[in-house]
């Protein structure tokens, strides 16, 4: 299950982004008591973000989840025809294995590394960087959210909308009624015809 959301209406050209433009990819995987989830975010040059997340329905280690998150991000970048990519992850093992600086001995990680490196052939340039975990909070939050969400059906994709609220919920805006009448109009009407204005209440109270 993939959950995709865009935080802007940025249109991508059919032939891919302009040549030489660098995109960023941030990824993270999370294995906890709730389940297994992964998150990846493609950062556009204008600063907008395109997030992706998925819940893993199979058993895997935390290192495998990190590889899954990285591969999901690379595949999405390929779909968007991105050719130059900076990739950021907070697990040095995965970053350095894909870069070829560390050897991969675990039999469960070798297929992941080989597939990730094969995906790199679709890019003109892809650089990998290790970042501290505290700088990877957004991708981590996506992975944690996916790990906690119970996906009951293979094609079930929950839609999550983040609203923007500019005022506290308890603040009410009273719009001024403009009827081109003086402030004492309702008083004169009551004195002449004993009629209350339409918005008036007949309820009385004691102080």
PDB file of N, CA and C in Angstrom, residues 32-116:
ATOM      1  N   UNK A  32       8.490  -1.367  14.760  1.00  0.00           N
ATOM      2  CA  UNK A  32       8.162  -1.208  16.170  1.00  0.00           C
ATOM      3  C   UNK A  32       7.119  -2.237  16.573  1.00  0.00           C
ATOM      4  N   UNK A  33       6.550  -2.073  17.758  1.00  0.00           N
ATOM      5  CA  UNK A  33       5.582  -3.047  18.270  1.00  0.00           C
ATOM      6  C   UNK A  33       4.276  -3.040  17.489  1.00  0.00           C
ATOM      7  N   UNK A  34       3.994  -1.958  16.759  1.00  0.00           N
ATOM      8  CA  UNK A  34       2.762  -1.861  15.987  1.00  0.00           C
ATOM      9  C   UNK A  34       2.881  -2.543  14.623  1.00  0.00           C
ATOM     10  N   UNK A  35       4.062  -2.522  14.051  1.00  0.00           N
ATOM     11  CA  UNK A  35       4.246  -3.089  12.725  1.00  0.00           C
ATOM     12  C   UNK A  35       5.484  -2.527  12.063  1.00  0.00           C
ATOM     13  N   UNK A  36       5.438  -2.463  10.742  1.00  0.00           N
ATOM     14  CA  UNK A  36       6.577  -2.010   9.952  1.00  0.00           C
ATOM     15  C   UNK A  36       6.103  -0.995   8.914  1.00  0.00           C
ATOM     16  N   UNK A  37       6.725   0.168   8.914  1.00  0.00           N
ATOM     17  CA  UNK A  37       6.338   1.212   7.972  1.00  0.00           C
ATOM     18  C   UNK A  37       7.557   1.914   7.405  1.00  0.00           C
ATOM     19  N   UNK A  38       7.398   2.486   6.223  1.00  0.00           N
ATOM     20  CA  UNK A  38       8.491   3.203   5.565  1.00  0.00           C
ATOM     21  C   UNK A  38       7.983   4.537   5.043  1.00  0.00           C
ATOM     22  N   UNK A  39       8.897   5.490   4.951  1.00  0.00           N
ATOM     23  CA  UNK A  39       8.544   6.803   4.440  1.00  0.00           C
ATOM     24  C   UNK A  39       9.656   7.354   3.568  1.00  0.00           C
ATOM     25  N   UNK A  40       9.288   8.080   2.537  1.00  0.00           N
ATOM     26  CA  UNK A  40      10.251   8.731   1.653  1.00  0.00           C
ATOM     27  C   UNK A  40       9.663  10.056   1.187  1.00  0.00           C
ATOM     28  N   UNK A  41      10.519  11.055   1.063  1.00  0.00           N
ATOM     29  CA  UNK A  41      10.074  12.393   0.671  1.00  0.00           C
ATOM     30  C   UNK A  41      10.994  12.913  -0.422  1.00  0.00           C
ATOM     31  N   UNK A  42      10.417  13.307  -1.527  1.00  0.00           N
ATOM     32  CA  UNK A  42      11.172  13.949  -2.598  1.00  0.00           C
ATOM     33  C   UNK A  42      11.026  15.455  -2.430  1.00  0.00           C
ATOM     34  N   UNK A  43      12.149  16.128  -2.330  1.00  0.00           N
ATOM     35  CA  UNK A  43      12.181  17.572  -2.117  1.00  0.00           C
ATOM     36  C   UNK A  43      12.511  18.247  -3.437  1.00  0.00           C
ATOM     37  N   UNK A  44      11.610  19.103  -3.897  1.00  0.00           N
ATOM     38  CA  UNK A  44      11.782  19.798  -5.159  1.00  0.00           C
ATOM     39  C   UNK A  44      12.631  21.053  -4.957  1.00  0.00           C
ATOM     40  N   UNK A  45      13.250  21.568  -6.023  1.00  0.00           N
ATOM     41  CA  UNK A  45      14.108  22.756  -5.883  1.00  0.00           C
ATOM     42  C   UNK A  45      13.376  23.966  -5.308  1.00  0.00           C
ATOM     43  N   UNK A  46      12.078  24.084  -5.578  1.00  0.00           N
ATOM     44  CA  UNK A  46      11.324  25.221  -5.065  1.00  0.00           C
ATOM     45  C   UNK A  46      11.007  25.078  -3.577  1.00  0.00           C
ATOM     46  N   UNK A  47      11.351  23.926  -2.980  1.00  0.00           N
ATOM     47  CA  UNK A  47      11.112  23.729  -1.554  1.00  0.00           C
ATOM     48  C   UNK A  47       9.880  22.917  -1.235  1.00  0.00           C
ATOM     49  N   UNK A  48       9.082  22.549  -2.235  1.00  0.00           N
ATOM     50  CA  UNK A  48       7.898  21.739  -1.987  1.00  0.00           C
ATOM     51  C   UNK A  48       8.303  20.281  -1.752  1.00  0.00           C
ATOM     52  N   UNK A  49       7.415  19.541  -1.106  1.00  0.00           N
ATOM     53  CA  UNK A  49       7.692  18.155  -0.740  1.00  0.00           C
ATOM     54  C   UNK A  49       6.642  17.221  -1.339  1.00  0.00           C
ATOM     55  N   UNK A  50       7.085  16.073  -1.811  1.00  0.00           N
ATOM     56  CA  UNK A  50       6.187  15.025  -2.294  1.00  0.00           C
ATOM     57  C   UNK A  50       6.444  13.791  -1.428  1.00  0.00           C
ATOM     58  N   UNK A  51       5.556  13.510  -0.449  1.00  0.00           N
ATOM     59  CA  UNK A  51       5.795  12.391   0.465  1.00  0.00           C
ATOM     60  C   UNK A  51       5.162  11.089  -0.022  1.00  0.00           C
ATOM     61  N   UNK A  52       5.789   9.980   0.326  1.00  0.00           N
ATOM     62  CA  UNK A  52       5.281   8.644   0.055  1.00  0.00           C
ATOM     63  C   UNK A  52       5.472   7.804   1.312  1.00  0.00           C
ATOM     64  N   UNK A  53       4.526   6.909   1.570  1.00  0.00           N
ATOM     65  CA  UNK A  53       4.660   6.038   2.717  1.00  0.00           C
ATOM     66  C   UNK A  53       3.974   4.716   2.437  1.00  0.00           C
ATOM     67  N   UNK A  54       4.390   3.671   3.115  1.00  0.00           N
ATOM     68  CA  UNK A  54       3.816   2.344   2.904  1.00  0.00           C
ATOM     69  C   UNK A  54       3.928   1.531   4.182  1.00  0.00           C
ATOM     70  N   UNK A  55       2.984   0.644   4.382  1.00  0.00           N
ATOM     71  CA  UNK A  55       3.027  -0.307   5.488  1.00  0.00           C
ATOM     72  C   UNK A  55       3.508  -1.642   4.931  1.00  0.00           C
ATOM     73  N   UNK A  56       4.540  -2.204   5.538  1.00  0.00           N
ATOM     74  CA  UNK A  56       5.097  -3.478   5.098  1.00  0.00           C
ATOM     75  C   UNK A  56       4.334  -4.610   5.769  1.00  0.00           C
ATOM     76  N   UNK A  57       3.790  -5.513   4.963  1.00  0.00           N
ATOM     77  CA  UNK A  57       2.954  -6.596   5.477  1.00  0.00           C
ATOM     78  C   UNK A  57       3.735  -7.897   5.633  1.00  0.00           C
ATOM     79  N   UNK A  58       5.064  -7.812   5.656  1.00  0.00           N
ATOM     80  CA  UNK A  58       5.894  -8.996   5.808  1.00  0.00           C
ATOM     81  C   UNK A  58       6.933  -8.721   6.893  1.00  0.00           C
ATOM     82  N   UNK A  59       7.456  -9.787   7.472  1.00  0.00           N
ATOM     83  CA  UNK A  59       8.466  -9.655   8.514  1.00  0.00           C
ATOM     84  C   UNK A  59       9.778  -9.161   7.923  1.00  0.00           C
ATOM     85  N   UNK A  60      10.404  -8.247   8.610  1.00  0.00           N
ATOM     86  CA  UNK A  60      11.694  -7.738   8.166  1.00  0.00           C
ATOM     87  C   UNK A  60      12.397  -7.066   9.334  1.00  0.00           C
ATOM     88  N   UNK A  61      13.695  -6.906   9.212  1.00  0.00           N
ATOM     89  CA  UNK A  61      14.473  -6.209  10.222  1.00  0.00           C
ATOM     90  C   UNK A  61      14.424  -4.710   9.963  1.00  0.00           C
ATOM     91  N   UNK A  62      14.970  -3.949  10.906  1.00  0.00           N
ATOM     92  CA  UNK A  62      15.009  -2.504  10.728  1.00  0.00           C
ATOM     93  C   UNK A  62      15.881  -2.125   9.529  1.00  0.00           C
ATOM     94  N   UNK A  63      16.987  -2.846   9.315  1.00  0.00           N
ATOM     95  CA  UNK A  63      17.847  -2.563   8.165  1.00  0.00           C
ATOM     96  C   UNK A  63      17.113  -2.817   6.850  1.00  0.00           C
ATOM     97  N   UNK A  64      16.317  -3.889   6.806  1.00  0.00           N
ATOM     98  CA  UNK A  64      15.536  -4.180   5.607  1.00  0.00           C
ATOM     99  C   UNK A  64      14.495  -3.095   5.360  1.00  0.00           C
ATOM    100  N   UNK A  65      13.872  -2.609   6.437  1.00  0.00           N
ATOM    101  CA  UNK A  65      12.882  -1.545   6.297  1.00  0.00           C
ATOM    102  C   UNK A  65      13.531  -0.273   5.750  1.00  0.00           C
ATOM    103  N   UNK A  66      14.758   0.004   6.175  1.00  0.00           N
ATOM    104  CA  UNK A  66      15.479   1.168   5.648  1.00  0.00           C
ATOM    105  C   UNK A  66      15.739   1.016   4.154  1.00  0.00           C
ATOM    106  N   UNK A  67      16.136  -0.179   3.749  1.00  0.00           N
ATOM    107  CA  UNK A  67      16.344  -0.431   2.320  1.00  0.00           C
ATOM    108  C   UNK A  67      15.032  -0.280   1.547  1.00  0.00           C
ATOM    109  N   UNK A  68      13.946  -0.792   2.106  1.00  0.00           N
ATOM    110  CA  UNK A  68      12.642  -0.681   1.451  1.00  0.00           C
ATOM    111  C   UNK A  68      12.273   0.789   1.247  1.00  0.00           C
ATOM    112  N   UNK A  69      12.529   1.612   2.267  1.00  0.00           N
ATOM    113  CA  UNK A  69      12.206   3.034   2.169  1.00  0.00           C
ATOM    114  C   UNK A  69      13.053   3.705   1.096  1.00  0.00           C
ATOM    115  N   UNK A  70      14.345   3.378   1.072  1.00  0.00           N
ATOM    116  CA  UNK A  70      15.233   3.966   0.069  1.00  0.00           C
ATOM    117  C   UNK A  70      14.817   3.553  -1.335  1.00  0.00           C
ATOM    118  N   UNK A  71      14.525   2.284  -1.513  1.00  0.00           N
ATOM    119  CA  UNK A  71      14.141   1.788  -2.841  1.00  0.00           C
ATOM    120  C   UNK A  71      12.827   2.400  -3.295  1.00  0.00           C
ATOM    121  N   UNK A  72      11.860   2.533  -2.379  1.00  0.00           N
ATOM    122  CA  UNK A  72      10.598   3.172  -2.742  1.00  0.00           C
ATOM    123  C   UNK A  72      10.848   4.593  -3.229  1.00  0.00           C
ATOM    124  N   UNK A  73      11.705   5.336  -2.519  1.00  0.00           N
ATOM    125  CA  UNK A  73      12.013   6.699  -2.931  1.00  0.00           C
ATOM    126  C   UNK A  73      12.714   6.760  -4.277  1.00  0.00           C
ATOM    127  N   UNK A  74      13.658   5.848  -4.507  1.00  0.00           N
ATOM    128  CA  UNK A  74      14.349   5.822  -5.797  1.00  0.00           C
ATOM    129  C   UNK A  74      13.393   5.507  -6.937  1.00  0.00           C
ATOM    130  N   UNK A  75      12.504   4.547  -6.716  1.00  0.00           N
ATOM    131  CA  UNK A  75      11.531   4.193  -7.754  1.00  0.00           C
ATOM    132  C   UNK A  75      10.606   5.363  -8.069  1.00  0.00           C
ATOM    133  N   UNK A  76      10.175   6.093  -7.034  1.00  0.00           N
ATOM    134  CA  UNK A  76       9.304   7.246  -7.270  1.00  0.00           C
ATOM    135  C   UNK A  76      10.059   8.350  -8.012  1.00  0.00           C
ATOM    136  N   UNK A  77      11.340   8.536  -7.681  1.00  0.00           N
ATOM    137  CA  UNK A  77      12.134   9.539  -8.383  1.00  0.00           C
ATOM    138  C   UNK A  77      12.294   9.164  -9.853  1.00  0.00           C
ATOM    139  N   UNK A  78      12.447   7.876 -10.138  1.00  0.00           N
ATOM    140  CA  UNK A  78      12.542   7.414 -11.528  1.00  0.00           C
ATOM    141  C   UNK A  78      11.228   7.671 -12.256  1.00  0.00           C
ATOM    142  N   UNK A  79      10.101   7.410 -11.574  1.00  0.00           N
ATOM    143  CA  UNK A  79       8.790   7.665 -12.174  1.00  0.00           C
ATOM    144  C   UNK A  79       8.623   9.146 -12.526  1.00  0.00           C
ATOM    145  N   UNK A  80       9.220  10.019 -11.729  1.00  0.00           N
ATOM    146  CA  UNK A  80       9.122  11.459 -11.964  1.00  0.00           C
ATOM    147  C   UNK A  80      10.190  11.956 -12.942  1.00  0.00           C
ATOM    148  N   UNK A  81      10.964  11.025 -13.514  1.00  0.00           N
ATOM    149  CA  UNK A  81      11.997  11.335 -14.505  1.00  0.00           C
ATOM    150  C   UNK A  81      13.082  12.262 -13.951  1.00  0.00           C
ATOM    151  N   UNK A  82      13.361  12.105 -12.677  1.00  0.00           N
ATOM    152  CA  UNK A  82      14.441  12.869 -12.060  1.00  0.00           C
ATOM    153  C   UNK A  82      15.770  12.230 -12.431  1.00  0.00           C
ATOM    154  N   UNK A  83      16.738  13.039 -12.834  1.00  0.00           N
ATOM    155  CA  UNK A  83      18.018  12.520 -13.299  1.00  0.00           C
ATOM    156  C   UNK A  83      19.171  12.823 -12.357  1.00  0.00           C
ATOM    157  N   UNK A  84      19.065  13.873 -11.553  1.00  0.00           N
ATOM    158  CA  UNK A  84      20.110  14.222 -10.596  1.00  0.00           C
ATOM    159  C   UNK A  84      19.480  14.247  -9.210  1.00  0.00           C
ATOM    160  N   UNK A  85      20.028  13.451  -8.295  1.00  0.00           N
ATOM    161  CA  UNK A  85      19.357  13.241  -7.014  1.00  0.00           C
ATOM    162  C   UNK A  85      20.374  13.187  -5.886  1.00  0.00           C
ATOM    163  N   UNK A  86      20.085  13.900  -4.806  1.00  0.00           N
ATOM    164  CA  UNK A  86      20.823  13.789  -3.553  1.00  0.00           C
ATOM    165  C   UNK A  86      19.961  12.996  -2.575  1.00  0.00           C
ATOM    166  N   UNK A  87      20.498  11.904  -2.044  1.00  0.00           N
ATOM    167  CA  UNK A  87      19.742  10.982  -1.201  1.00  0.00           C
ATOM    168  C   UNK A  87      20.272  11.063   0.228  1.00  0.00           C
ATOM    169  N   UNK A  88      19.343  11.181   1.194  1.00  0.00           N
ATOM    170  CA  UNK A  88      19.720  11.346   2.591  1.00  0.00           C
ATOM    171  C   UNK A  88      19.029  10.273   3.449  1.00  0.00           C
ATOM    172  N   UNK A  89      19.818   9.573   4.269  1.00  0.00           N
ATOM    173  CA  UNK A  89      19.285   8.581   5.187  1.00  0.00           C
ATOM    174  C   UNK A  89      20.021   8.635   6.510  1.00  0.00           C
ATOM    175  N   UNK A  90      19.344   8.218   7.594  1.00  0.00           N
ATOM    176  CA  UNK A  90      19.967   8.324   8.911  1.00  0.00           C
ATOM    177  C   UNK A  90      20.602   7.020   9.387  1.00  0.00           C
ATOM    178  N   UNK A  91      20.581   5.972   8.546  1.00  0.00           N
ATOM    179  CA  UNK A  91      21.225   4.711   8.898  1.00  0.00           C
ATOM    180  C   UNK A  91      22.498   4.565   8.061  1.00  0.00           C
ATOM    181  N   UNK A  92      23.635   4.723   8.705  1.00  0.00           N
ATOM    182  CA  UNK A  92      24.903   4.721   7.979  1.00  0.00           C
ATOM    183  C   UNK A  92      25.157   3.398   7.265  1.00  0.00           C
ATOM    184  N   UNK A  93      24.657   2.287   7.818  1.00  0.00           N
ATOM    185  CA  UNK A  93      24.882   0.984   7.197  1.00  0.00           C
ATOM    186  C   UNK A  93      24.311   0.955   5.782  1.00  0.00           C
ATOM    187  N   UNK A  94      23.075   1.364   5.623  1.00  0.00           N
ATOM    188  CA  UNK A  94      22.432   1.335   4.313  1.00  0.00           C
ATOM    189  C   UNK A  94      23.100   2.332   3.368  1.00  0.00           C
ATOM    190  N   UNK A  95      23.340   3.536   3.854  1.00  0.00           N
ATOM    191  CA  UNK A  95      23.948   4.569   3.006  1.00  0.00           C
ATOM    192  C   UNK A  95      25.307   4.125   2.499  1.00  0.00           C
ATOM    193  N   UNK A  96      26.147   3.606   3.380  1.00  0.00           N
ATOM    194  CA  UNK A  96      27.502   3.231   2.985  1.00  0.00           C
ATOM    195  C   UNK A  96      27.546   1.944   2.168  1.00  0.00           C
ATOM    196  N   UNK A  97      26.584   1.043   2.389  1.00  0.00           N
ATOM    197  CA  UNK A  97      26.543  -0.167   1.560  1.00  0.00           C
ATOM    198  C   UNK A  97      26.140   0.174   0.132  1.00  0.00           C
ATOM    199  N   UNK A  98      25.172   1.046  -0.032  1.00  0.00           N
ATOM    200  CA  UNK A  98      24.761   1.429  -1.389  1.00  0.00           C
ATOM    201  C   UNK A  98      25.878   2.199  -2.087  1.00  0.00           C
ATOM    202  N   UNK A  99      26.602   3.012  -1.338  1.00  0.00           N
ATOM    203  CA  UNK A  99      27.716   3.754  -1.910  1.00  0.00           C
ATOM    204  C   UNK A  99      28.879   2.839  -2.280  1.00  0.00           C
ATOM    205  N   UNK A 100      28.879   1.612  -1.733  1.00  0.00           N
ATOM    206  CA  UNK A 100      29.964   0.687  -2.015  1.00  0.00           C
ATOM    207  C   UNK A 100      31.144   0.823  -1.084  1.00  0.00           C
ATOM    208  N   UNK A 101      31.005   1.619  -0.034  1.00  0.00           N
ATOM    209  CA  UNK A 101      32.098   1.831   0.898  1.00  0.00           C
ATOM    210  C   UNK A 101      32.146   0.755   1.987  1.00  0.00           C
ATOM    211  N   UNK A 102      31.014   0.123   2.264  1.00  0.00           N
ATOM    212  CA  UNK A 102      30.959  -0.959   3.238  1.00  0.00           C
ATOM    213  C   UNK A 102      30.549  -2.241   2.521  1.00  0.00           C
ATOM    214  N   UNK A 103      31.109  -3.345   2.954  1.00  0.00           N
ATOM    215  CA  UNK A 103      30.728  -4.634   2.402  1.00  0.00           C
ATOM    216  C   UNK A 103      29.402  -5.103   3.000  1.00  0.00           C
ATOM    217  N   UNK A 104      28.701  -5.934   2.267  1.00  0.00           N
ATOM    218  CA  UNK A 104      27.415  -6.470   2.715  1.00  0.00           C
ATOM    219  C   UNK A 104      27.552  -7.980   2.877  1.00  0.00           C
ATOM    220  N   UNK A 105      27.505  -8.434   4.123  1.00  0.00           N
ATOM    221  CA  UNK A 105      27.671  -9.860   4.399  1.00  0.00           C
ATOM    222  C   UNK A 105      26.351 -10.550   4.737  1.00  0.00           C
ATOM    223  N   UNK A 106      25.379  -9.787   5.245  1.00  0.00           N
ATOM    224  CA  UNK A 106      24.105 -10.392   5.644  1.00  0.00           C
ATOM    225  C   UNK A 106      23.353 -10.857   4.398  1.00  0.00           C
ATOM    226  N   UNK A 107      22.987 -12.126   4.329  1.00  0.00           N
ATOM    227  CA  UNK A 107      22.318 -12.641   3.116  1.00  0.00           C
ATOM    228  C   UNK A 107      20.987 -11.969   2.830  1.00  0.00           C
ATOM    229  N   UNK A 108      20.315 -11.458   3.872  1.00  0.00           N
ATOM    230  CA  UNK A 108      19.034 -10.801   3.647  1.00  0.00           C
ATOM    231  C   UNK A 108      19.160  -9.400   3.079  1.00  0.00           C
ATOM    232  N   UNK A 109      20.351  -8.798   3.180  1.00  0.00           N
ATOM    233  CA  UNK A 109      20.549  -7.431   2.697  1.00  0.00           C
ATOM    234  C   UNK A 109      21.200  -7.367   1.315  1.00  0.00           C
ATOM    235  N   UNK A 110      21.864  -8.436   0.911  1.00  0.00           N
ATOM    236  CA  UNK A 110      22.557  -8.432  -0.382  1.00  0.00           C
ATOM    237  C   UNK A 110      21.597  -8.167  -1.547  1.00  0.00           C
ATOM    238  N   UNK A 111      20.428  -8.851  -1.610  1.00  0.00           N
ATOM    239  CA  UNK A 111      19.504  -8.538  -2.727  1.00  0.00           C
ATOM    240  C   UNK A 111      19.027  -7.097  -2.706  1.00  0.00           C
ATOM    241  N   UNK A 112      18.820  -6.535  -1.517  1.00  0.00           N
ATOM    242  CA  UNK A 112      18.400  -5.143  -1.410  1.00  0.00           C
ATOM    243  C   UNK A 112      19.476  -4.214  -1.972  1.00  0.00           C
ATOM    244  N   UNK A 113      20.727  -4.445  -1.558  1.00  0.00           N
ATOM    245  CA  UNK A 113      21.812  -3.580  -2.032  1.00  0.00           C
ATOM    246  C   UNK A 113      21.965  -3.674  -3.544  1.00  0.00           C
ATOM    247  N   UNK A 114      21.914  -4.893  -4.066  1.00  0.00           N
ATOM    248  CA  UNK A 114      22.078  -5.077  -5.513  1.00  0.00           C
ATOM    249  C   UNK A 114      20.963  -4.382  -6.286  1.00  0.00           C
ATOM    250  N   UNK A 115      19.730  -4.491  -5.801  1.00  0.00           N
ATOM    251  CA  UNK A 115      18.613  -3.860  -6.506  1.00  0.00           C
ATOM    252  C   UNK A 115      18.697  -2.339  -6.413  1.00  0.00           C
ATOM    253  N   UNK A 116      19.065  -1.820  -5.240  1.00  0.00           N
ATOM    254  CA  UNK A 116      19.191  -0.371  -5.080  1.00  0.00           C
ATOM    255  C   UNK A 116      20.274   0.183  -6.008  1.00  0.00           C
TER     256      UNK A 116
END
